[in-house]
Amino acid sequence: GCAPEPSIIAGTHQSLPMRQDRPSNSWLIWGFALILLLLTWLAIGYKISSEKSTEIAHLDRTNLNLTRTLEEHTLRTLKSVDQSVLFLKFQYEKSAGKEVHIEDYVREGMIISKLFNQLGVIDEHGMYIMSSLPNHKVIDLSDREHFRVHQAQDCDCLFISKPVLGRASGKWSLQLTRRINKPDGSFAGVVVVSLDPFYFTNLYSEMDLGPNSVISLVGDDGIVRARRTQDQASVGQDLSDSPLFAATKRATEGNWAQVSTIDKVSRLYAFRRVSGFPLTVFVGVDQAVSLAAFHQRAQAYLVFGVVYSLIVLAIAFATHQLLRKLEASRDKAEESNRLKSEFLASMSHELRTPLNGIIGYAELLQDELTEEHHKEFASVIQNSGATLLTLLNSLLDLAKIEANKLELKQSVTDLRQLVRQVWMTHLPQAQEKSLGCTLDVAQDVP
C-alpha cells in the first residue's frame, strides 16, 4: 500500500524517439519534368524528321517525273534527227553521192532542218564535202571523233559526240553521225548532223524549278552534252568521277543527294537513262531553296520546344520551392507534435509519483478509519486517484492514437458502483457551494 520511491518512478521514464529526417520528394518533380522534356523533344525530333523525309520524297517524285518528261523530249528529238540522218544515208548510198542535193531535200520538206544547225556528209577521207548550209566550203574533219569512230568499225548506230565547236558552223554542237557504206560494205564516209545541245534543255527554260536548279544531259562517258542552270547554259563538264554519275551505272533511274562537283551547290537529283541511247538526263534542285518552307516549320518547332521547356522548368522550379515550403511546414508541425508528445509523456510520468502516494495513503486510511462514512471518503480519494492514473497511462498511448492504432478494450462494469463513484467525486464541490447533489438509482436497474 505504500507509494514507491519517486526516484524509482522517474527511472522508468523513456523519451520518445527523435524524428528521423526524411528524404525530400523534390527528385520526383525534377524527374517528371525531365521525362516530360525528353518526350517533348523526342516528339519534336520525330516530327521534324518525318516532315523532312516526306518533303524529300515529294521532291524526289517530282524530279523523277521531270526526268521522264525530259527523256521523252530527248527521244523524240534524237529519233527525228536520226530519221533525217537515215534518209540522207539511204540517198547517198543509193546514188553513190552523185545525185544528192541536201538543199533540195530541206527546201522540199523531206528533211526538217529546224532541229539542227546543219546536215552534211563527210567522205571516206574525212573531208566535209556536202552541207545544208549555203556557200559551203570543204573542210577537213578527219581528226574528229565522230568521223574516226565510224572509220574504225561499223556499229550500225547513231553516234552522239561530245560537244564540239563546229568548224563549219562556228557554234557549239553535238555531232550525230551514222556510217555510210559502199556496196561491198567498206567505209564510204559519214552522215553528220550538227545539233544545238541546248535544244534538249530549252523545253524547261520557262519552268520555275527554283534558284540554282539544274537540268543536264550526260553521256555514258561522263561528259556533259548540255547543262542549264536558270539562265546559264554550258557544255563539256566531266562528271565521270562524280558519285551521282556512278549511281547511273547501277540503275536506270533513281534519286541522289550530293554537292555538285561543278558549282558546289548541294542539290537533290533525279536521273533517268535515255532508252536506246548512251545518255542520261538529270534534274537537280537546290536543297536549301527547296526545303526552305520545311526549315521554317522546323525552326518554329524548335522555338516552341525551347519555350515549352522553359515553361516546364519554371513550373518545376516553382513546384520545387512550394514543396520545400510544405516540407518545412510539415517538419515544423512534426517537431511541435514531437515536443508535445514528449512533454505529455514526461508530465504523465512526473504526475504518477504523487498519484501513487495519494492512492497508497487512501488505502491506508481505508484500513485505519473506523467510521463508515470516513472510509467512503477514503474510497472516493482512491478511486479518483486510480482514474487519474489510468488517464495518465492513456497519455502514453498518444503515439498509437496519432498512428490510428488505438485499440479499445471492452470490460464489464458495475453501473451502480460507477455512478456512485461519479456522484461521490462531485459531492464535496457541491456541498462547498451549498448545492444539492443526490444519487437516486431505481431498484430494478440491472
mmCIF file of C-alpha atoms in Angstrom, residues 61 76 109 142 145 182 204 209 236 273 285 323 325 397:
data_model
loop_
_atom_site.group_PDB
_atom_site.id
_atom_site.type_symbol
_atom_site.label_atom_id
_atom_site.label_comp_id
_atom_site.label_asym_id
_atom_site.label_seq_id
_atom_site.Cartn_x
_atom_site.Cartn_y
_atom_site.Cartn_z
ATOM 1 C CA ARG A 61 8.947 12.071 -107.096
ATOM 2 C CA ARG A 76 11.640 12.464 -129.856
ATOM 3 C CA GLY A 109 10.456 19.411 -146.592
ATOM 4 C CA SER A 142 39.349 13.584 -140.405
ATOM 5 C CA GLU A 145 35.894 11.678 -133.068
ATOM 6 C CA LYS A 182 29.873 1.213 -150.198
ATOM 7 C CA TYR A 204 12.458 23.806 -119.348
ATOM 8 C CA LEU A 209 12.253 24.906 -110.714
ATOM 9 C CA GLY A 236 31.591 19.804 -121.727
ATOM 10 C CA ARG A 273 18.770 6.828 -118.711
ATOM 11 C CA VAL A 285 17.027 21.276 -107.258
ATOM 12 C CA LEU A 323 7.239 21.591 -51.897
ATOM 13 C CA LYS A 325 7.954 25.203 -48.006
ATOM 14 C CA ASP A 397 -0.613 5.763 -25.843
#
